[in-house]
Amino acid sequence: MTTNDGTGDGGSRKPWGGRFREDTDPTVERFSASIDFDKALARYDLRLSGAHAAMLHAQGLLDGADLEALQRGLAEVGEEIENGTFPFDPSLEDIHMNVESRLRERVGVAAGRLHTGRSRNDQVATDLLLYLRDAARAARRGLHQLQEVLIGRAREHVDTVLPGYTHLQRAQPVRLAHHWLAFVEMFGRDADRFRDLEARLSLAPLGSGALAGSTLPLDREATAAALGFAGPSRNSMDAVASRDAALEFLSDGAIAQVHLSRLAEELVLWSTAEFGFVELADAYSTGSSLMPQKKNPDVPELVRGKSGRTIGNLVTLLTVLKGLPLTYNRDLQEDKEPIFDTALTLRDSLEVMAGAIATLRVHSERMREAAGDPMLLATDLAEALVRAGVPFREAHEAVGQIVAHCLEKDLDLRALSREDLRAFHASFDAGADELLSLDRALEERDLPGATARGRVMAALDAAEVTLADARRELDAAS
Ligand code: ARG
């Protein structure tokens, strides 16, 4: 028969050893261990333990000497983790048991009082919310940094004109600033989503125990406040069973990564010889091990490729949660790797994309040349007819025939005289060269949100103000 006095000297080193007669199967130990990844929660777990110990003392559940010993022990363990000397032990499963065991080595029996009124279920749920709070703020910071870079590059390229595309077919000319400000909008909404998530991270599970609370007089308000929560969670079963805040984080992360992927795809496309719109800096490209002439856009390709894992991470956790009965089930341990992976993937992707955009060489002449395709002005020709009172459908039909005529005869749309145009519709009162120009196409799109110079300048100013406000809000919260 084995004994277990909680000191680790009994037959089983597990904290639940009392009920057990045999050791865990070694394969099961390896199979169930999460320490390799949940060590990322260490600093949150230690912060939580500090707050919990202080509360136990205030509630008369821990004497002053034990509190002091625990505080000293937690600080020492924190140092070991920071400087990489903490002896992580996979047989101790997870970060919670690793920390507790190490505490026992450092401060003795006082360590055995730390888990009073606490379960790993409410502990890990609380650690996770603390992690998500930091990760969501880090994501916002990274998004803001990329927005700043895009706004800066957009300012340089107010007068750089390129074709805007639909269906990847040249559609209408736009300013490059206008194009990049579209991404500034997307990344702004992404940051807003991470901000809005904080409302779902605001109530602390700690004090919910395994699932039903505790018979001990815990002060849940105190620990919640000490950890920066607005208050304790309202239902102990929900608190230990739910991971929808994590789902939301993964969803926000996947959306942001998909936006990054679309920007990345354009860098890949635009840096082809076929487009020739941009060239990535050497620092953000790689070569081929075989073909000496190649300069490959691996960085944006990887950003694009990594969107796959962030989408997968969301689907993974949705699948883990679907069909889980209340409350805690060990399946929930599978929440961590997707969360950590999305947080790190997004962080790195934002950083490399900011660098790639900041150092990107823009071939403005190539862009303007592509935008100079007169066919991009066909809509404007139809709208000239509309201004003369022609119904749009009729105008569209007439200009469609003009375009077909030009393609057939290999003519430049702008070379058509007033008479040429009137052969297709009697309402034309000027030649195409008078009606159409690239500059007019840009300047006449003078509506809120459109690509006229004044509108784009105003949009740049507005984007800067919005970004500064968002950063101020984030700094105030952090
Ligand atoms: N490592 C576990 C997890 O991440 C901690 C909670 C364990 N709770 C339990 N009842 N086995 O979910």
Coordinates of C-alpha atoms and ligand atoms in Angstrom, one line a residue:
M1 CA 0.0 0.0 0.0
T2 CA 1.2 3.4 -0.8
T3 CA 0.8 6.5 1.3
N4 CA 0.3 10.0 0.3
D5 CA 0.7 12.9 2.7
G6 CA 0.8 15.6 0.1
T7 CA 4.5 16.0 0.5
G8 CA 5.5 14.1 -2.6
D9 CA 7.1 11.4 -0.5
G10 CA 4.3 8.9 -0.7
G11 CA 3.9 6.1 -3.3
S12 CA 2.2 8.5 -5.7
R13 CA 3.5 12.1 -6.3
K14 CA 0.1 13.2 -7.6
P15 CA -2.0 15.6 -5.5
W16 CA -4.9 13.2 -5.9
G17 CA -2.7 10.2 -4.8
G18 CA -4.8 9.5 -1.7
R19 CA -7.4 7.6 -3.6
F20 CA -5.0 5.8 -5.8
R21 CA -3.2 2.5 -5.4
E22 CA -1.2 2.4 -8.6
D23 CA 1.0 4.8 -10.4
T24 CA -0.1 6.4 -13.7
D25 CA 0.9 4.5 -16.8
P26 CA 3.9 6.2 -18.3
T27 CA 2.2 6.5 -21.7
V28 CA -0.9 8.0 -20.1
E29 CA 1.4 10.5 -18.3
R30 CA 2.9 11.6 -21.6
F31 CA -0.5 11.6 -23.2
S32 CA -2.2 13.7 -20.7
A33 CA 0.7 16.1 -19.9
S34 CA 0.1 19.7 -21.0
I35 CA 3.2 21.3 -19.3
D36 CA 5.0 21.6 -22.6
F37 CA 2.6 24.3 -23.7
D38 CA 0.7 25.5 -20.7
K39 CA 3.9 26.8 -19.2
A40 CA 2.9 29.9 -21.2
L41 CA 0.3 30.4 -18.4
A42 CA 3.0 30.4 -15.7
R43 CA 3.0 34.1 -15.0
Y44 CA -0.8 34.3 -14.8
D45 CA -0.9 31.3 -12.6
L46 CA 1.5 32.9 -10.2
R47 CA -0.3 36.1 -10.1
L48 CA -3.5 34.3 -9.5
S49 CA -1.9 32.3 -6.6
G50 CA -0.6 35.5 -5.0
A51 CA -4.1 37.0 -5.1
H52 CA -5.7 33.8 -3.8
A53 CA -3.2 33.5 -0.9
A54 CA -3.7 37.1 0.2
M55 CA -7.5 36.5 0.1
L56 CA -7.2 33.3 2.2
H57 CA -5.2 35.2 4.8
A58 CA -7.7 38.0 4.9
Q59 CA -10.5 35.4 5.4
G60 CA -8.7 33.7 8.3
L61 CA -7.9 30.6 6.2
L62 CA -4.1 31.1 6.2
D63 CA -2.0 32.5 8.9
G64 CA 0.6 35.3 8.5
A65 CA 3.6 33.0 8.5
D66 CA 2.2 30.8 5.8
L67 CA 1.2 33.7 3.7
E68 CA 4.7 35.1 3.9
A69 CA 6.2 31.7 3.1
L70 CA 3.9 31.4 0.1
Q71 CA 4.6 34.9 -1.2
R72 CA 8.3 34.3 -0.9
G73 CA 8.0 30.9 -2.6
L74 CA 5.8 32.4 -5.4
A75 CA 8.4 35.1 -6.1
E76 CA 11.2 32.6 -6.2
V77 CA 9.3 30.3 -8.6
G78 CA 8.5 33.4 -10.7
E79 CA 12.2 34.2 -11.0
E80 CA 13.0 30.6 -11.9
I81 CA 10.4 30.7 -14.7
E82 CA 11.6 34.1 -15.9
N83 CA 15.3 33.1 -16.1
G84 CA 14.6 29.7 -17.5
T85 CA 15.8 27.6 -14.5
F86 CA 12.4 26.2 -13.4
P87 CA 12.6 22.4 -13.5
F88 CA 9.5 21.6 -15.5
D89 CA 8.4 18.0 -14.8
P90 CA 6.0 16.3 -17.3
S91 CA 5.0 13.8 -14.7
L92 CA 3.4 16.7 -12.9
E93 CA 1.0 17.2 -15.9
D94 CA 0.5 20.9 -16.0
I95 CA 1.6 24.3 -14.9
H96 CA -0.6 24.3 -11.9
M97 CA 0.8 21.1 -10.4
N98 CA 4.4 22.0 -11.4
V99 CA 4.2 25.3 -9.6
E100 CA 2.6 23.7 -6.5
S101 CA 5.2 21.0 -6.3
R102 CA 8.0 23.4 -6.7
L103 CA 6.5 25.6 -4.0
R104 CA 6.5 22.6 -1.6
E105 CA 10.2 22.1 -2.3
R106 CA 10.8 25.7 -1.5
V107 CA 8.5 26.5 1.4
G108 CA 7.3 23.2 2.8
V109 CA 3.9 22.5 4.2
A110 CA 2.6 26.0 3.6
A111 CA 2.4 25.1 -0.1
G112 CA -0.3 22.5 0.8
R113 CA -2.6 25.3 2.0
L114 CA -2.5 27.3 -1.3
H115 CA -5.0 25.1 -3.0
T116 CA -7.6 25.8 -0.3
G117 CA -11.0 26.4 -1.8
R118 CA -9.5 26.2 -5.3
S119 CA -9.7 23.7 -8.1
R120 CA -7.6 23.5 -11.2
N121 CA -10.9 24.0 -13.1
D122 CA -11.5 27.6 -11.8
Q123 CA -7.8 28.2 -11.8
V124 CA -7.1 27.3 -15.4
A125 CA -10.3 29.2 -16.6
T126 CA -9.0 32.3 -14.8
D127 CA -5.5 32.0 -16.1
L128 CA -6.8 31.7 -19.6
L129 CA -8.9 34.9 -19.3
L130 CA -5.8 36.7 -18.0
Y131 CA -3.8 35.3 -20.9
L132 CA -6.5 36.3 -23.4
R133 CA -6.6 39.8 -22.1
D134 CA -2.9 40.3 -22.7
A135 CA -3.0 38.5 -26.1
A136 CA -6.0 40.7 -27.3
R137 CA -4.1 43.8 -26.3
A138 CA -1.0 42.6 -28.0
A139 CA -3.0 42.0 -31.1
R140 CA -4.4 45.5 -31.0
R141 CA -0.9 46.9 -30.6
G142 CA 0.3 44.9 -33.6
L143 CA -2.7 45.9 -35.7
H144 CA -2.2 49.6 -34.8
Q145 CA 1.5 49.4 -35.8
L146 CA 0.6 48.0 -39.2
Q147 CA -2.1 50.6 -39.6
E148 CA 0.5 53.3 -38.9
V149 CA 2.8 51.9 -41.5
L150 CA 0.0 51.7 -44.1
I151 CA -1.1 55.2 -43.4
G152 CA 2.5 56.4 -43.8
R153 CA 2.9 54.6 -47.1
A154 CA -0.5 55.8 -48.2
R155 CA 0.6 59.4 -47.6
E156 CA 3.5 58.9 -49.9
H157 CA 1.3 57.6 -52.6
V158 CA -1.7 59.9 -52.8
D159 CA -0.8 60.7 -56.4
T160 CA 0.2 57.2 -57.3
V161 CA -2.5 55.8 -59.5
L162 CA -3.2 52.1 -60.3
P163 CA -6.1 50.2 -61.6
G164 CA -8.6 49.1 -59.0
Y165 CA -9.7 45.5 -59.7
T166 CA -12.9 43.5 -59.5
H167 CA -12.6 39.8 -60.5
L168 CA -8.9 40.6 -60.8
Q169 CA -9.8 42.4 -64.0
R170 CA -8.8 46.1 -64.3
A171 CA -11.9 48.0 -63.3
Q172 CA -11.4 51.7 -62.5
P173 CA -8.4 53.8 -61.6
V174 CA -7.8 54.5 -57.9
R175 CA -5.1 56.2 -55.9
L176 CA -2.7 53.8 -54.2
A177 CA -3.4 55.7 -51.0
H178 CA -7.1 54.8 -51.4
H179 CA -6.2 51.2 -51.9
W180 CA -4.1 50.9 -48.8
L181 CA -6.6 52.8 -46.7
A182 CA -9.0 50.0 -47.4
F183 CA -6.7 47.7 -45.4
V184 CA -6.4 50.4 -42.7
E185 CA -10.2 50.1 -42.3
M186 CA -10.1 46.3 -42.1
F187 CA -7.3 46.3 -39.5
G188 CA -9.1 49.0 -37.6
R189 CA -12.2 46.8 -37.3
D190 CA -10.0 43.9 -36.3
A191 CA -8.6 45.9 -33.5
D192 CA -12.1 46.9 -32.5
R193 CA -13.1 43.3 -32.3
F194 CA -10.2 42.5 -29.9
R195 CA -11.2 45.5 -27.8
D196 CA -14.9 44.4 -27.7
L197 CA -13.7 41.0 -26.5
E198 CA -12.6 42.5 -23.3
A199 CA -16.2 42.7 -22.2
R200 CA -16.3 38.9 -22.2
L201 CA -13.1 38.7 -20.3
S202 CA -14.2 40.8 -17.4
L203 CA -15.6 38.3 -14.8
A204 CA -13.3 36.1 -12.8
P205 CA -14.0 32.3 -12.6
L206 CA -11.8 32.0 -9.5
G207 CA -13.8 30.9 -6.5
S208 CA -16.1 28.7 -8.6
G209 CA -14.1 25.7 -7.3
A210 CA -14.4 22.5 -9.2
L211 CA -17.9 23.5 -10.4
A212 CA -20.2 24.3 -7.5
G213 CA -18.3 26.9 -5.4
S214 CA -16.9 26.2 -2.0
T215 CA -18.0 25.6 1.6
L216 CA -15.2 27.9 2.7
P217 CA -15.8 31.7 3.1
L218 CA -13.8 32.8 0.1
D219 CA -13.9 36.5 -0.9
R220 CA -14.5 36.3 -4.7
E221 CA -14.8 40.0 -5.1
A222 CA -11.4 40.5 -3.6
T223 CA -9.5 38.1 -5.8
A224 CA -11.4 39.3 -8.9
A225 CA -10.4 42.9 -8.1
A226 CA -6.8 42.0 -7.3
L227 CA -6.5 40.4 -10.8
G228 CA -8.1 43.3 -12.6
F229 CA -11.5 41.8 -13.2
A230 CA -14.7 43.8 -12.9
G231 CA -16.1 41.1 -10.5
P232 CA -16.6 37.4 -10.0
S233 CA -18.4 35.3 -12.6
R234 CA -22.1 34.8 -12.0
N235 CA -22.4 31.1 -12.3
S236 CA -19.8 28.6 -11.1
M237 CA -20.8 26.0 -13.6
D238 CA -20.6 28.3 -16.5
A239 CA -17.3 29.7 -15.2
V240 CA -15.5 26.3 -15.3
A241 CA -17.2 24.9 -18.4
S242 CA -17.2 27.7 -20.9
R243 CA -14.6 28.7 -23.4
D244 CA -16.6 31.1 -25.7
A245 CA -14.3 34.0 -24.9
A246 CA -11.5 31.8 -26.3
L247 CA -13.6 31.0 -29.3
E248 CA -14.1 34.7 -29.8
F249 CA -10.4 35.4 -29.6
L250 CA -9.7 32.7 -32.1
S251 CA -12.4 34.1 -34.4
D252 CA -11.1 37.6 -34.1
G253 CA -7.6 36.2 -34.8
A254 CA -8.7 34.2 -37.8
I255 CA -10.4 37.3 -39.3
A256 CA -7.4 39.5 -38.8
Q257 CA -5.1 36.8 -40.2
V258 CA -7.4 36.5 -43.3
H259 CA -7.2 40.2 -43.8
L260 CA -3.4 40.0 -43.6
S261 CA -3.6 37.1 -46.0
R262 CA -5.4 39.3 -48.6
L263 CA -2.8 42.0 -48.3
A264 CA -0.1 39.4 -48.5
E265 CA -1.7 38.0 -51.7
E266 CA -1.5 41.4 -53.3
L267 CA 2.1 41.7 -52.5
V268 CA 2.8 38.3 -54.0
L269 CA 0.8 39.2 -57.1
W270 CA 2.1 42.7 -57.5
S271 CA 5.7 41.6 -57.2
T272 CA 5.4 39.2 -60.2
A273 CA 7.0 40.3 -63.5
E274 CA 3.5 40.2 -64.9
F275 CA 2.4 43.0 -62.6
G276 CA 5.7 44.6 -61.7
F277 CA 3.9 47.0 -59.3
V278 CA 6.2 46.5 -56.3
E279 CA 9.4 45.0 -55.2
L280 CA 9.9 43.6 -51.7
A281 CA 13.1 44.6 -49.9
D282 CA 15.8 42.0 -49.7
A283 CA 15.3 41.8 -46.0
Y284 CA 11.7 40.6 -46.6
S285 CA 12.4 38.2 -49.5
T286 CA 14.3 35.0 -50.0
G287 CA 16.2 33.4 -52.9
S288 CA 16.0 30.1 -54.6
S289 CA 18.5 27.4 -53.7
L290 CA 18.6 26.4 -57.3
M291 CA 17.6 29.4 -59.6
P292 CA 20.1 32.2 -59.0
Q293 CA 17.9 34.9 -60.6
K294 CA 15.0 34.4 -58.2
K295 CA 13.7 36.7 -55.5
N296 CA 10.7 35.1 -53.8
P297 CA 8.0 36.7 -51.7
D298 CA 8.2 34.0 -49.0
V299 CA 7.2 36.3 -46.2
P300 CA 3.8 37.3 -47.6
E301 CA 3.4 33.7 -48.8
L302 CA 3.9 32.5 -45.3
V303 CA 1.5 35.1 -43.9
R304 CA -1.1 33.9 -46.4
G305 CA -0.3 30.3 -45.6
K306 CA -0.6 30.8 -41.9
S307 CA -4.1 32.0 -42.2
G308 CA -4.9 28.3 -42.6
R309 CA -3.7 27.4 -39.1
T310 CA -5.6 30.3 -37.5
I311 CA -8.8 29.1 -39.2
G312 CA -8.0 25.6 -38.1
N313 CA -7.5 26.7 -34.5
L314 CA -11.0 28.2 -34.5
V315 CA -12.5 25.1 -35.9
T316 CA -10.5 22.9 -33.5
L317 CA -11.9 24.6 -30.4
L318 CA -15.5 24.8 -31.8
T319 CA -15.3 21.0 -32.4
V320 CA -13.8 20.4 -28.9
L321 CA -16.7 22.3 -27.3
K322 CA -19.5 20.9 -29.4
G323 CA -21.3 18.2 -27.4
L324 CA -19.4 18.6 -24.1
P325 CA -21.7 18.1 -21.2
L326 CA -21.4 20.5 -18.3
T327 CA -19.1 21.2 -16.6
Y328 CA -15.4 20.8 -16.8
N329 CA -14.1 17.9 -19.0
R330 CA -10.5 17.2 -19.7
D331 CA -11.2 17.8 -23.4
L332 CA -11.0 21.5 -22.4
Q333 CA -7.2 21.1 -22.1
E334 CA -7.2 21.1 -25.9
D335 CA -8.1 24.8 -25.8
K336 CA -4.6 25.9 -25.1
E337 CA -2.5 25.1 -28.1
P338 CA -4.9 26.7 -30.6
I339 CA -5.1 29.8 -28.5
F340 CA -1.3 30.1 -28.1
D341 CA -0.7 29.3 -31.7
T342 CA -3.1 32.0 -33.0
A343 CA -1.8 34.6 -30.6
L344 CA 1.8 34.0 -31.7
T345 CA 1.0 33.5 -35.4
L346 CA -0.9 36.8 -35.5
R347 CA 1.8 38.6 -33.5
D348 CA 4.5 37.6 -35.9
S349 CA 2.5 38.0 -39.0
L350 CA 1.6 41.6 -38.1
E351 CA 5.2 42.4 -37.4
V352 CA 6.6 41.0 -40.6
M353 CA 3.9 42.5 -42.7
A354 CA 4.5 45.9 -41.1
G355 CA 8.1 45.5 -42.0
A356 CA 7.4 44.3 -45.5
I357 CA 5.1 47.2 -46.2
A358 CA 7.4 49.8 -44.6
T359 CA 10.3 48.7 -46.9
L360 CA 8.4 48.0 -50.0
R361 CA 9.6 49.6 -53.2
V362 CA 6.7 50.9 -55.3
H363 CA 6.9 51.1 -59.0
S364 CA 4.6 54.1 -59.5
E365 CA 5.2 54.3 -63.3
R366 CA 4.2 50.7 -63.8
M367 CA 1.0 51.3 -61.8
R368 CA 0.2 54.4 -63.8
E369 CA 0.8 52.7 -67.1
A370 CA -1.6 49.9 -66.1
A371 CA -4.1 52.5 -64.9
G372 CA -3.7 54.3 -68.3
D373 CA -5.7 51.7 -70.1
P374 CA -8.4 53.8 -71.6
M375 CA -11.0 51.0 -71.2
L376 CA -10.9 51.8 -67.5
L377 CA -12.8 55.0 -68.4
A378 CA -15.7 53.3 -70.0
T379 CA -17.9 53.8 -67.0
D380 CA -17.2 57.5 -67.1
L381 CA -18.3 57.6 -70.7
A382 CA -21.6 56.0 -69.8
E383 CA -22.0 58.5 -66.9
A384 CA -21.4 61.4 -69.4
L385 CA -24.5 60.2 -71.2
V386 CA -26.4 59.9 -67.9
R387 CA -25.6 63.5 -67.3
A388 CA -27.1 64.3 -70.6
G389 CA -30.3 62.7 -69.4
V390 CA -29.9 59.2 -70.9
P391 CA -31.1 56.3 -68.7
F392 CA -28.2 54.4 -67.3
R393 CA -29.1 51.1 -68.9
E394 CA -29.3 52.7 -72.3
A395 CA -26.0 54.5 -71.7
H396 CA -24.4 51.2 -70.6
E397 CA -25.6 49.5 -73.8
A398 CA -24.3 52.2 -76.1
V399 CA -20.9 52.3 -74.4
G400 CA -20.8 48.5 -74.5
Q401 CA -21.1 48.8 -78.3
I402 CA -18.4 51.4 -78.4
V403 CA -16.0 49.2 -76.4
A404 CA -16.7 46.3 -78.7
H405 CA -16.1 48.5 -81.7
C406 CA -12.8 49.7 -80.3
L407 CA -11.7 46.1 -79.5
E408 CA -12.6 44.9 -82.9
K409 CA -10.9 47.8 -84.7
D410 CA -8.0 48.0 -82.2
L411 CA -8.9 51.6 -81.4
D412 CA -8.1 53.7 -78.4
L413 CA -11.4 54.6 -76.7
R414 CA -10.2 58.2 -76.2
A415 CA -9.4 58.7 -79.9
L416 CA -13.1 58.6 -80.8
S417 CA -14.4 62.0 -82.0
R418 CA -17.8 63.5 -81.2
E419 CA -19.1 62.2 -84.5
D420 CA -17.7 58.7 -83.9
L421 CA -19.5 58.6 -80.5
R422 CA -22.7 60.0 -81.9
A423 CA -22.9 57.0 -84.3
F424 CA -23.6 55.0 -81.1
H425 CA -25.7 57.5 -79.2
A426 CA -27.1 60.9 -80.3
S427 CA -26.7 62.4 -76.9
F428 CA -22.9 62.6 -77.0
D429 CA -22.0 66.3 -77.2
A430 CA -18.2 66.1 -77.1
G431 CA -15.3 63.8 -78.3
A432 CA -14.0 61.1 -76.0
D433 CA -10.7 62.9 -75.5
E434 CA -12.6 65.8 -74.0
L435 CA -14.9 63.6 -71.9
L436 CA -12.3 61.2 -70.6
S437 CA -9.0 61.4 -68.8
L438 CA -7.4 59.5 -66.0
D439 CA -7.3 62.7 -63.8
R440 CA -10.9 63.4 -64.4
A441 CA -11.8 59.8 -63.6
L442 CA -10.1 60.3 -60.2
E443 CA -11.2 63.8 -59.5
E444 CA -14.8 63.4 -60.4
R445 CA -15.2 60.5 -58.0
D446 CA -15.7 63.2 -55.3
L447 CA -18.0 61.4 -52.8
P448 CA -17.4 60.5 -49.2
G449 CA -15.2 57.4 -49.2
A450 CA -14.2 57.7 -52.9
T451 CA -10.9 58.2 -54.6
A452 CA -10.8 62.0 -55.5
R453 CA -7.7 63.6 -54.1
G454 CA -9.5 65.8 -51.5
R455 CA -11.5 62.8 -50.2
V456 CA -8.4 60.7 -49.9
M457 CA -6.5 63.4 -48.0
A458 CA -9.4 63.8 -45.7
A459 CA -9.5 60.0 -45.2
L460 CA -5.9 60.0 -44.3
D461 CA -6.4 62.7 -41.7
A462 CA -9.4 60.9 -40.3
A463 CA -7.5 57.5 -40.2
E464 CA -4.7 59.2 -38.2
V465 CA -7.2 60.6 -35.7
T466 CA -9.0 57.3 -35.4
L467 CA -5.7 55.5 -34.9
A468 CA -4.5 57.9 -32.3
D469 CA -7.8 57.6 -30.4
A470 CA -7.6 53.8 -30.5
R471 CA -4.1 53.8 -29.2
R472 CA -5.0 56.2 -26.4
E473 CA -7.8 54.0 -25.4
L474 CA -5.5 50.9 -25.4
D475 CA -2.8 52.7 -23.3
A476 CA -5.4 53.8 -20.8
A477 CA -6.6 50.2 -20.5
S478 CA -3.2 48.6 -20.2
Ligands
ARG1 N1 -4.4 21.1 -17.4 C1 -5.8 21.1 -17.2 C2 -6.5 21.9 -18.3 O1 -5.8 22.6 -18.9 C3 -6.1 21.8 -15.9 C4 -7.4 21.4 -15.3 C5 -7.4 20.0 -14.8 N2 -8.6 19.7 -14.1 C6 -9.0 18.4 -14.0 N3 -10.1 18.3 -13.3 N4 -8.3 17.4 -14.4 O2 -7.7 21.8 -18.5

